[in-house]
JSON list of C-alpha atoms and ligand atoms in Angstrom, two decimals:
[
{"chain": "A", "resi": 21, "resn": "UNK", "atom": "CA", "xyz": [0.00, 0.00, 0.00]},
{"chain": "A", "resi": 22, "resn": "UNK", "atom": "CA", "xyz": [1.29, 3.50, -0.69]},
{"chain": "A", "resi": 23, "resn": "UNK", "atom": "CA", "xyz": [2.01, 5.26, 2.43]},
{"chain": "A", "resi": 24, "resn": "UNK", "atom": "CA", "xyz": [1.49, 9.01, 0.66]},
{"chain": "A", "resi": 25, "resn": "UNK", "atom": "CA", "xyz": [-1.07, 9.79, -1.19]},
{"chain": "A", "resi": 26, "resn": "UNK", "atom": "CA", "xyz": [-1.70, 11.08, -4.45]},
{"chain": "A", "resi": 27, "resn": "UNK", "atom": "CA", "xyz": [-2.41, 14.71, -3.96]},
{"chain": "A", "resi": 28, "resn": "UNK", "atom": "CA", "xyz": [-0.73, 18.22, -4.02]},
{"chain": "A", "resi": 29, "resn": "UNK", "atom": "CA", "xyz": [-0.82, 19.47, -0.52]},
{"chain": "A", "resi": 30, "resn": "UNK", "atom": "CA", "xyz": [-0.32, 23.59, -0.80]},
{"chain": "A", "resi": 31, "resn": "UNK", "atom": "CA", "xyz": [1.02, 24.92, 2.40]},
{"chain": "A", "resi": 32, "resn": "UNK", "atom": "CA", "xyz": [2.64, 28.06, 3.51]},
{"chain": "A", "resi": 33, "resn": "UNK", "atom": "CA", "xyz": [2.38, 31.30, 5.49]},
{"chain": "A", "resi": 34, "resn": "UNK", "atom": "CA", "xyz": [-0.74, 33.43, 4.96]},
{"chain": "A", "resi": 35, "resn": "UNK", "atom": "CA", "xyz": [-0.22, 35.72, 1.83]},
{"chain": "A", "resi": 36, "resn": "UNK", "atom": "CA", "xyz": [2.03, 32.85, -0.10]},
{"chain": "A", "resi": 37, "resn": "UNK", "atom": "CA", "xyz": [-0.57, 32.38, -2.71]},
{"chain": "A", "resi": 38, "resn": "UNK", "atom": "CA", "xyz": [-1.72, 29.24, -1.91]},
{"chain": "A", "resi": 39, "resn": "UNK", "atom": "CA", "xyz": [-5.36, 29.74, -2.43]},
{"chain": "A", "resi": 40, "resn": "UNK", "atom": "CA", "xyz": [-4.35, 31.23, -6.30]},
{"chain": "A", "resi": 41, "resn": "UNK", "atom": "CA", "xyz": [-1.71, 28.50, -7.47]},
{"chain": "A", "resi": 42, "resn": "UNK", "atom": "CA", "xyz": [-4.35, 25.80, -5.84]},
{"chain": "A", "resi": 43, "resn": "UNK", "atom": "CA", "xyz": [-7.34, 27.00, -8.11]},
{"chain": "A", "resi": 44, "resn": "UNK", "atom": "CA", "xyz": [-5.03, 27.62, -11.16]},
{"chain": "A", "resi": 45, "resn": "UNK", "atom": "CA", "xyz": [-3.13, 23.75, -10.24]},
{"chain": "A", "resi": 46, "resn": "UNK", "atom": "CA", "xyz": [-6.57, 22.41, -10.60]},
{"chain": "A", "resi": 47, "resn": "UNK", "atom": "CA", "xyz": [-7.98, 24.08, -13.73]},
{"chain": "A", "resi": 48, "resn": "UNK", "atom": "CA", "xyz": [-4.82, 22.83, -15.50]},
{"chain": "A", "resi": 49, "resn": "UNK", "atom": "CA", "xyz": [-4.82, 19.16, -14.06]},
{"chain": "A", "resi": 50, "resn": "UNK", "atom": "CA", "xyz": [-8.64, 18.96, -14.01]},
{"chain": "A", "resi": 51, "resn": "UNK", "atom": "CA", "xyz": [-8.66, 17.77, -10.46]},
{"chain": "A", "resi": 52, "resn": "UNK", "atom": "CA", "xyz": [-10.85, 18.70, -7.55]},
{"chain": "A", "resi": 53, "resn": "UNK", "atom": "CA", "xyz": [-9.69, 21.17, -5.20]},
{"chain": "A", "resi": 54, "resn": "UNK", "atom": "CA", "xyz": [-10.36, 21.19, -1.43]},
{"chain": "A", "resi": 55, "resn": "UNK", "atom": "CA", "xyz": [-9.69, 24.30, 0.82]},
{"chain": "A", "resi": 56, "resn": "UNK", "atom": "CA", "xyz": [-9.38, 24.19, 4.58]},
{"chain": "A", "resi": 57, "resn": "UNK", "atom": "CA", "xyz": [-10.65, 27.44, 4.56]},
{"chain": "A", "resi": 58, "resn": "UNK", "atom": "CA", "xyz": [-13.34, 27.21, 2.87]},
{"chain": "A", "resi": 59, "resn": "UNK", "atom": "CA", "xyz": [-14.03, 23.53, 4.21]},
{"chain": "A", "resi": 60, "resn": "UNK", "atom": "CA", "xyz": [-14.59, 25.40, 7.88]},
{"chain": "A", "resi": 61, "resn": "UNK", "atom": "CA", "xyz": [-16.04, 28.24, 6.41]},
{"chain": "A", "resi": 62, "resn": "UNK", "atom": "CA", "xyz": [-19.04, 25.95, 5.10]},
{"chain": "A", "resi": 63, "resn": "UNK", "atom": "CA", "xyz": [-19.10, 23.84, 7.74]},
{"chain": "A", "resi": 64, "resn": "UNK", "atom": "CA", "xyz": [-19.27, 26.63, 10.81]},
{"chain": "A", "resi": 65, "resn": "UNK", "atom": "CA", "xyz": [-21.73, 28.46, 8.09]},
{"chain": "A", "resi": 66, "resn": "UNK", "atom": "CA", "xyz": [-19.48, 31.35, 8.18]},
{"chain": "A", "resi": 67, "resn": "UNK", "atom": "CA", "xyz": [-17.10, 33.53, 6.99]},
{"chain": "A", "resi": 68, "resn": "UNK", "atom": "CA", "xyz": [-13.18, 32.67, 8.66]},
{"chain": "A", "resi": 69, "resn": "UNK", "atom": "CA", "xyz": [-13.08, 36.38, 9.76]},
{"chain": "A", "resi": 70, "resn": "UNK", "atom": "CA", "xyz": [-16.65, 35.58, 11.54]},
{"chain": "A", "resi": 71, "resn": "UNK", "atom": "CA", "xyz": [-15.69, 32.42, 12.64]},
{"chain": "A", "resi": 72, "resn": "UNK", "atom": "CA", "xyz": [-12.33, 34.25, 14.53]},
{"chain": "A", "resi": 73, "resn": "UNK", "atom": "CA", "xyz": [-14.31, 37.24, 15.95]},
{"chain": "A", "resi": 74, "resn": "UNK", "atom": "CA", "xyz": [-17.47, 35.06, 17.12]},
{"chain": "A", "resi": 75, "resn": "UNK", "atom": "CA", "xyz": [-16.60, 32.06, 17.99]},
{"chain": "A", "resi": 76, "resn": "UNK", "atom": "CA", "xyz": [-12.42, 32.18, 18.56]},
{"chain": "A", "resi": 77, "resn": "UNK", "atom": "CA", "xyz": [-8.91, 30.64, 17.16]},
{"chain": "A", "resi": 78, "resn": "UNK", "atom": "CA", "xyz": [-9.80, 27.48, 19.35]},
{"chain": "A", "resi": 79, "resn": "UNK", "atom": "CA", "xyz": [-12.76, 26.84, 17.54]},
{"chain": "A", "resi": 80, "resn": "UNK", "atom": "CA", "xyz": [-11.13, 27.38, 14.03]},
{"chain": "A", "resi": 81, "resn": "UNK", "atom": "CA", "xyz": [-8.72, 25.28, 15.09]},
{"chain": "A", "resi": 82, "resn": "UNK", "atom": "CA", "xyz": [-10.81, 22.57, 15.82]},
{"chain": "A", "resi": 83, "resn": "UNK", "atom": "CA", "xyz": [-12.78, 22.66, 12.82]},
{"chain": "A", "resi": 84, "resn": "UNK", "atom": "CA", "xyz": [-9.79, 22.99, 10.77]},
{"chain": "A", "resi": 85, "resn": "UNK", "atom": "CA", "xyz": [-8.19, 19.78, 12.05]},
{"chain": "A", "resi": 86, "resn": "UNK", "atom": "CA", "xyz": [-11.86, 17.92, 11.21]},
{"chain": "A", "resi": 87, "resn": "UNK", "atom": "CA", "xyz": [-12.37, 18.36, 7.64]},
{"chain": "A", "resi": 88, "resn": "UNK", "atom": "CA", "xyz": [-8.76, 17.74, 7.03]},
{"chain": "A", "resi": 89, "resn": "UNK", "atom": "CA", "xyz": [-9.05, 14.35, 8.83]},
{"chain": "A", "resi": 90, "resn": "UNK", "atom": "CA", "xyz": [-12.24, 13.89, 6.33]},
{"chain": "A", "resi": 91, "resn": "UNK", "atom": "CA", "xyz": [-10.10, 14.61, 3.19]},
{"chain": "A", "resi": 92, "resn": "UNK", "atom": "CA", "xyz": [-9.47, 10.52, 1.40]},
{"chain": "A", "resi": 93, "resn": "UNK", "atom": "CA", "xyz": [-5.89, 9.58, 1.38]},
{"chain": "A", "resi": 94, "resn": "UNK", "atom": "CA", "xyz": [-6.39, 7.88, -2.12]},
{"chain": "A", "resi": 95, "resn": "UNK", "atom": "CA", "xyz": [-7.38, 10.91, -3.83]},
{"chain": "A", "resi": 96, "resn": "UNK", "atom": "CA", "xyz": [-5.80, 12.68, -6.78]},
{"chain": "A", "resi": 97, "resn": "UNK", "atom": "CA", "xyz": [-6.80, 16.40, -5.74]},
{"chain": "A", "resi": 98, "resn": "UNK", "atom": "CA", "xyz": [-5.24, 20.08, -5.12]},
{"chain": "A", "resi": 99, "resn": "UNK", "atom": "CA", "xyz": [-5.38, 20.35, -1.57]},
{"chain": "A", "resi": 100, "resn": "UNK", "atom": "CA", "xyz": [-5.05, 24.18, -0.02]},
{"chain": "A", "resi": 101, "resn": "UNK", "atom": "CA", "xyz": [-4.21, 25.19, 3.29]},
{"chain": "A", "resi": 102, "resn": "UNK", "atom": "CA", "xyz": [-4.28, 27.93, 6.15]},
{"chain": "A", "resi": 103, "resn": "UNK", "atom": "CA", "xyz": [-1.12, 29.59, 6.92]},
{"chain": "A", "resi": 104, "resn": "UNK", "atom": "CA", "xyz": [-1.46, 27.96, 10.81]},
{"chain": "A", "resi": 105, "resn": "UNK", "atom": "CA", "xyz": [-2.05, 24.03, 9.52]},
{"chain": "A", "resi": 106, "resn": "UNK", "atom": "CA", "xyz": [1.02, 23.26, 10.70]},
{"chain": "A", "resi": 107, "resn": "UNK", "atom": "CA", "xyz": [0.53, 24.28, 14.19]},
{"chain": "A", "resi": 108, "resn": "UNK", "atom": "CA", "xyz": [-0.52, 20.85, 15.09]},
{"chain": "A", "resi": 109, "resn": "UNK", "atom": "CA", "xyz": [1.89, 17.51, 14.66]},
{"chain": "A", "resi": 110, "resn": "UNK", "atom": "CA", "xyz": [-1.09, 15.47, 13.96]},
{"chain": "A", "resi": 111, "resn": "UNK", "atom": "CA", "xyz": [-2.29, 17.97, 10.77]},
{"chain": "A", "resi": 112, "resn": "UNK", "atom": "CA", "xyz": [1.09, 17.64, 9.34]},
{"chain": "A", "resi": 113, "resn": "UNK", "atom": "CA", "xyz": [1.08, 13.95, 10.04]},
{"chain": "A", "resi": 114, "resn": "UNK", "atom": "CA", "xyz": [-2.30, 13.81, 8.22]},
{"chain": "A", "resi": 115, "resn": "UNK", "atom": "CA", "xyz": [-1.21, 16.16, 5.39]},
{"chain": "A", "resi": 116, "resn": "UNK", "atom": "CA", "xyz": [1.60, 13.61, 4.18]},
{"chain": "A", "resi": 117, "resn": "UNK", "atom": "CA", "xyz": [-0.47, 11.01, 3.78]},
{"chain": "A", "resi": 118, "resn": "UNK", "atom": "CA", "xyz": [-2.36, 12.98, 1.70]},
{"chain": "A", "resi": 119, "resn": "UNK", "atom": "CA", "xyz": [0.18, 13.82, -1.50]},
{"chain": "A", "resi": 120, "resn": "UNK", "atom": "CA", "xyz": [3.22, 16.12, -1.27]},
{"chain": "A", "resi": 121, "resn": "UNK", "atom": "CA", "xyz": [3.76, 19.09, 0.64]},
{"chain": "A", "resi": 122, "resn": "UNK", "atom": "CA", "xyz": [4.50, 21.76, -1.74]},
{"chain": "A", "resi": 123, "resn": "UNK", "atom": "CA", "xyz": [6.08, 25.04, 0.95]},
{"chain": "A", "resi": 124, "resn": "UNK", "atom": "CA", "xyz": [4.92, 28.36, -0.65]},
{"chain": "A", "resi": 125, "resn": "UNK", "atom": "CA", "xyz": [7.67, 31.27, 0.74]},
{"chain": "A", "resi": 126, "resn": "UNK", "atom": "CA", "xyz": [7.74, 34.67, -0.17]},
{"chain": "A", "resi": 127, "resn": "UNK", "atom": "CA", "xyz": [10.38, 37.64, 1.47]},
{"chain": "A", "resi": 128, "resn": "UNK", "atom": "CA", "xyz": [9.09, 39.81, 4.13]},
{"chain": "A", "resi": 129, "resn": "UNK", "atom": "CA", "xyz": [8.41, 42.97, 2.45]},
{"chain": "A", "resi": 130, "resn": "UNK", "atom": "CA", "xyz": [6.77, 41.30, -0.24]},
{"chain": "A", "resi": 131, "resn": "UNK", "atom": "CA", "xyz": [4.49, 39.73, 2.05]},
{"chain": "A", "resi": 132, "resn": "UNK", "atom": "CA", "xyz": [3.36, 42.34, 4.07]},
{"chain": "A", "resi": 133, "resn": "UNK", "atom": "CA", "xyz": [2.64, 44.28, 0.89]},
{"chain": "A", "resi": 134, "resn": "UNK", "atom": "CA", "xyz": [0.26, 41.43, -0.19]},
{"chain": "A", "resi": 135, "resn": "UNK", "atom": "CA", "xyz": [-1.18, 40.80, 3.28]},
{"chain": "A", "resi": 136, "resn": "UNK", "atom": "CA", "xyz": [-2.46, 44.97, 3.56]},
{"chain": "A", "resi": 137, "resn": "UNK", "atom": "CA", "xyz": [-4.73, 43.87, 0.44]},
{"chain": "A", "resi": 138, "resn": "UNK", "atom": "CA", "xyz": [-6.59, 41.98, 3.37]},
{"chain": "A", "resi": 139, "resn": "UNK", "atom": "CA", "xyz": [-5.98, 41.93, 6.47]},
{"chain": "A", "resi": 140, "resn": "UNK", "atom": "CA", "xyz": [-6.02, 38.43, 8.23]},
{"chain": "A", "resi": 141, "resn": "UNK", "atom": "CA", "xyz": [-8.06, 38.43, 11.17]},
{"chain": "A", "resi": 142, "resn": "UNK", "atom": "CA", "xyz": [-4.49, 37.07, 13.26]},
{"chain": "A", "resi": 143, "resn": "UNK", "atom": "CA", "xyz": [-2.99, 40.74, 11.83]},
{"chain": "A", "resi": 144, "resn": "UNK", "atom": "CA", "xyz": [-5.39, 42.58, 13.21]},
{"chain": "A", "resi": 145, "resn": "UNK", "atom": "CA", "xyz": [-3.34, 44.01, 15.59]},
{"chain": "A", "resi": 146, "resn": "UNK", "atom": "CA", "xyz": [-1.70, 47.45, 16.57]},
{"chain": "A", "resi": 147, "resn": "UNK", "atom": "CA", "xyz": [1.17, 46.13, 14.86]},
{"chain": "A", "resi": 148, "resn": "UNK", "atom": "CA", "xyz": [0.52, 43.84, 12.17]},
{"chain": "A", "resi": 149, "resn": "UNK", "atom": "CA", "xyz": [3.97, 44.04, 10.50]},
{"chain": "A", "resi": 150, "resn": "UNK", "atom": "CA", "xyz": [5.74, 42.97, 14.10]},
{"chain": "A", "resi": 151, "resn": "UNK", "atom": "CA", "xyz": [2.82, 40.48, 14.65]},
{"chain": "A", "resi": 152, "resn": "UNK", "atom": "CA", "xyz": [3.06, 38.73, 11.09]},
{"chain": "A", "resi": 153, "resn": "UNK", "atom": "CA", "xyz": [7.34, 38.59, 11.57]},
{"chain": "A", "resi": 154, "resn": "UNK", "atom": "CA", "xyz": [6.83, 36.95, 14.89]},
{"chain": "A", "resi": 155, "resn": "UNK", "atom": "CA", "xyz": [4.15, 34.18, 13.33]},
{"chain": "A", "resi": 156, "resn": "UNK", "atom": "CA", "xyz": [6.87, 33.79, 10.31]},
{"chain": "A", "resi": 157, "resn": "UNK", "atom": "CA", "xyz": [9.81, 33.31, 12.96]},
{"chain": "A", "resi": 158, "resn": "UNK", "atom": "CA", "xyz": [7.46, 30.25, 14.70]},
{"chain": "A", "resi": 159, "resn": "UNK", "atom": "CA", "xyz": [6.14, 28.57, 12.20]},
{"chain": "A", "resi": 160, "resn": "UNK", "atom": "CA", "xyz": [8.97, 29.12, 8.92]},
{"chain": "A", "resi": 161, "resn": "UNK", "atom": "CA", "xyz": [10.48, 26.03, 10.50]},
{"chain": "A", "resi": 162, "resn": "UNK", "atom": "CA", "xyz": [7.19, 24.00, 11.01]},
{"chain": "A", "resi": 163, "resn": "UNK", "atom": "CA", "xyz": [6.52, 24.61, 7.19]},
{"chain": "A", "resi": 164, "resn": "UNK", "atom": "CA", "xyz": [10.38, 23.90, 6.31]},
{"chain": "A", "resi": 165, "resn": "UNK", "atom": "CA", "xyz": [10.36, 20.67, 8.16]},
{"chain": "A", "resi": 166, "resn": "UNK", "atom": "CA", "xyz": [6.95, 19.31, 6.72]},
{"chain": "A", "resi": 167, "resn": "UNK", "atom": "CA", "xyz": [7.41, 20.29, 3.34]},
{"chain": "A", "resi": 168, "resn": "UNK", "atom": "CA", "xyz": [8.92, 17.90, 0.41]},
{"chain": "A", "resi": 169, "resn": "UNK", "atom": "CA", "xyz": [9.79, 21.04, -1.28]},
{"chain": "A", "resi": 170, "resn": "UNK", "atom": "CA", "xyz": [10.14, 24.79, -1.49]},
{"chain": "A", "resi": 171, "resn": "UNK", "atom": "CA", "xyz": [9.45, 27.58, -3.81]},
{"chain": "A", "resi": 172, "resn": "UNK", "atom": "CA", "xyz": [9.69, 31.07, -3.67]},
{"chain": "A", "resi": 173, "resn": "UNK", "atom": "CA", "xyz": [7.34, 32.97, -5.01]},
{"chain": "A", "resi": 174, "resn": "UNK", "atom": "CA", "xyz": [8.15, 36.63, -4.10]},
{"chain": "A", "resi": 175, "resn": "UNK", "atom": "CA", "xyz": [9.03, 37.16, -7.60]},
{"chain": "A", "resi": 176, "resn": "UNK", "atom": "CA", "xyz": [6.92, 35.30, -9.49]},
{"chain": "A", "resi": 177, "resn": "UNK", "atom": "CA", "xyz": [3.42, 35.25, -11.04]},
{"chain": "A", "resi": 178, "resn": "UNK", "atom": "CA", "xyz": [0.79, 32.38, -10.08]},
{"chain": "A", "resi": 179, "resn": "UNK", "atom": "CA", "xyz": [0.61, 30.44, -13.36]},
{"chain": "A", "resi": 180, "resn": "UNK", "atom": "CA", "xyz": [4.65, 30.80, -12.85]},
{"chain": "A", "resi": 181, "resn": "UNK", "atom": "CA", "xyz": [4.26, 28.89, -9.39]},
{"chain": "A", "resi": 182, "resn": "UNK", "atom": "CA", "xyz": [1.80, 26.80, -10.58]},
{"chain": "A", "resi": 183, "resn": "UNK", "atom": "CA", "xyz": [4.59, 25.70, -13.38]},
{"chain": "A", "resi": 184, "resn": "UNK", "atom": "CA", "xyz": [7.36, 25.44, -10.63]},
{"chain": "A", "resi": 185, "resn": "UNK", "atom": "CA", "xyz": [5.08, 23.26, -8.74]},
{"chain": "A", "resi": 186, "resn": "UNK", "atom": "CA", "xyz": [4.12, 20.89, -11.44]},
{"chain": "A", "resi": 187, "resn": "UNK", "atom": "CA", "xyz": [7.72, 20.54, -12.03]},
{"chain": "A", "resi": 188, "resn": "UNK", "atom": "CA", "xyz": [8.89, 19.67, -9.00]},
{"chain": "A", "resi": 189, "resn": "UNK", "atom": "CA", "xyz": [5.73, 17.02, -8.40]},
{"chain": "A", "resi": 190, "resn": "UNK", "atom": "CA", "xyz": [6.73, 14.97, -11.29]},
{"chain": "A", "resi": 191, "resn": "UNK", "atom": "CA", "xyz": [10.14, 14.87, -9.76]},
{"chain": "A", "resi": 192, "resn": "UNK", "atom": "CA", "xyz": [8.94, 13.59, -6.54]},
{"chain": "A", "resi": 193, "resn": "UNK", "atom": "CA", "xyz": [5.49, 11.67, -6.88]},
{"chain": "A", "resi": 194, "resn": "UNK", "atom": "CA", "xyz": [5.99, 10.16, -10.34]},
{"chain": "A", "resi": 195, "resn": "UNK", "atom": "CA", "xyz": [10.16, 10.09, -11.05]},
{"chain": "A", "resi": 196, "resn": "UNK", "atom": "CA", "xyz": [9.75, 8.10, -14.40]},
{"chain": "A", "resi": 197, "resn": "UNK", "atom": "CA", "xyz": [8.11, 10.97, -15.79]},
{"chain": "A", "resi": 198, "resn": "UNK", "atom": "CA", "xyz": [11.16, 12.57, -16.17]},
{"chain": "A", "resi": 199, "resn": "UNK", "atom": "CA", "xyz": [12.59, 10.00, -18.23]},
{"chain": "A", "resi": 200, "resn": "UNK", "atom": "CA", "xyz": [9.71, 10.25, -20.92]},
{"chain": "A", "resi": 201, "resn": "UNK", "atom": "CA", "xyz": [9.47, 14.35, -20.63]},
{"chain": "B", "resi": 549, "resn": "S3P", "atom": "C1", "xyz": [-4.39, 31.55, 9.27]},
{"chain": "B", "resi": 549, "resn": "S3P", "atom": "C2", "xyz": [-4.37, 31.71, 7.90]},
{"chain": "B", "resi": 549, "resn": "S3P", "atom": "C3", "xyz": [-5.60, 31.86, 7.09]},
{"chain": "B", "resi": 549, "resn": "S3P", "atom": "C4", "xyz": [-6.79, 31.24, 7.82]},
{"chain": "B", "resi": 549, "resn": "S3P", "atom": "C5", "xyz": [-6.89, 31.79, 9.20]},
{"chain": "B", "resi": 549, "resn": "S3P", "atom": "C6", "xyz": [-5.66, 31.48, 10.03]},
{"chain": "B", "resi": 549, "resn": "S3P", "atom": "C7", "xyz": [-3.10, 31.40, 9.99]},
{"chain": "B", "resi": 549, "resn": "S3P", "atom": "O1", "xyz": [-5.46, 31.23, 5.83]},
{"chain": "B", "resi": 549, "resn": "S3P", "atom": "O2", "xyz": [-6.67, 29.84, 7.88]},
{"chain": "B", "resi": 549, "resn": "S3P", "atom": "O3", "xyz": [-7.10, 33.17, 9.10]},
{"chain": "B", "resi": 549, "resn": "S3P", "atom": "O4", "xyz": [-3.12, 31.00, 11.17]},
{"chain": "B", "resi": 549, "resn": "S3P", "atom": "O5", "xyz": [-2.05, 31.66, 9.38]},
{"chain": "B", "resi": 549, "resn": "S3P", "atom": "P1", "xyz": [-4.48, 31.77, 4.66]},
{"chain": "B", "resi": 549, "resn": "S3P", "atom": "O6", "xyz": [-3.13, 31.20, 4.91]},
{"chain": "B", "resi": 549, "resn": "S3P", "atom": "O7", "xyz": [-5.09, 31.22, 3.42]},
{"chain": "B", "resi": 549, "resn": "S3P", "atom": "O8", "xyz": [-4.53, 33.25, 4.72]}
]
């Protein structure tokens, strides 16, 4: 039996463009897409800002670790992330049975200029740039440590991640690929 599964796990600090590269990964390899995000979103029956402010992290958290657990590890599927999956061993654990773990990065300043196009409801602080270097500094090594691979994407477009990303899939779920590309 295969011990990983068969999907494309997107993970990555809020603002990485996971949600983007996950939609345009499964457009071009016609396969179904599941988003934590929105998988809590619909099952809370709320928004994840609503679901912070009304009901707390704890909850979110909860919910978030549920419909991951109900995501089939024999699926060929995009599979996106929030930024704080990683938080909990047993996520991560869950997560590589799953597919790979493709680690969306992206430099500081970048990051903080795509996080002011919406604010996150963990940034919502006095000082969001201070509060989103301290989450980085915790969890850059959860997301290092999990991942099968890394790409940056500070400099590049989505369909251009979405292309580094296929790449380095083939490499690591289906090797003999390479030796008919
Ligand atoms: C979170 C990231 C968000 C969302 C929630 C918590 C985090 O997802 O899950 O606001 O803890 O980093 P994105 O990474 O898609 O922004």
């Amino acid at each position: 039996m295969r011990e990983r599964g068969l999907a494309i796990v997107l993970i990555g600090f809020m603002g990485t463009g996971k949600s983007s590269v996950g939609r345009t990964l499964a457009a071009r390899l016609q396969l179904p897409r599941y988003d934590t995000d929105e998988l809590v979103s619909k099952r809370l029956g709320m928004s994840v800002a609503d679901v912070f402010a009304n009901l707390g992290e704890t909850k979110f958290r909860e919910a978030e670790t549920q419909v991951l657990h109900e995501l089939r590890t024999d699926a060929e599927a995009v599979i996106v992330t929030g930024g704080g999956v990683v938080l909990k061993p047993e996520n991560v654990e869950h997560l590589r049975r799953l597919g790979v773990l493709v680690n969306l990065t992206c430099d500081e300043s970048a990051l903080f200029e795509r996080l002011s196009r919406r604010i996150r409801p963990l940034l919502q602080t006095e000082n969001p740039r201070a509060t989103m270097c301290e989450l980085m500094r915790v969890r850059e090594p959860l997301y290092r440590a999990a991942a099968d691979f890394h790409i940056d994407t500070s400099e590049l477009t989505h369909e251009q991640v979405a292309d580094e990303v296929m790449r380095s899939w083939k490499r690591v779920a289906a090797p003999h690929a390479q030796s008919t590309a």
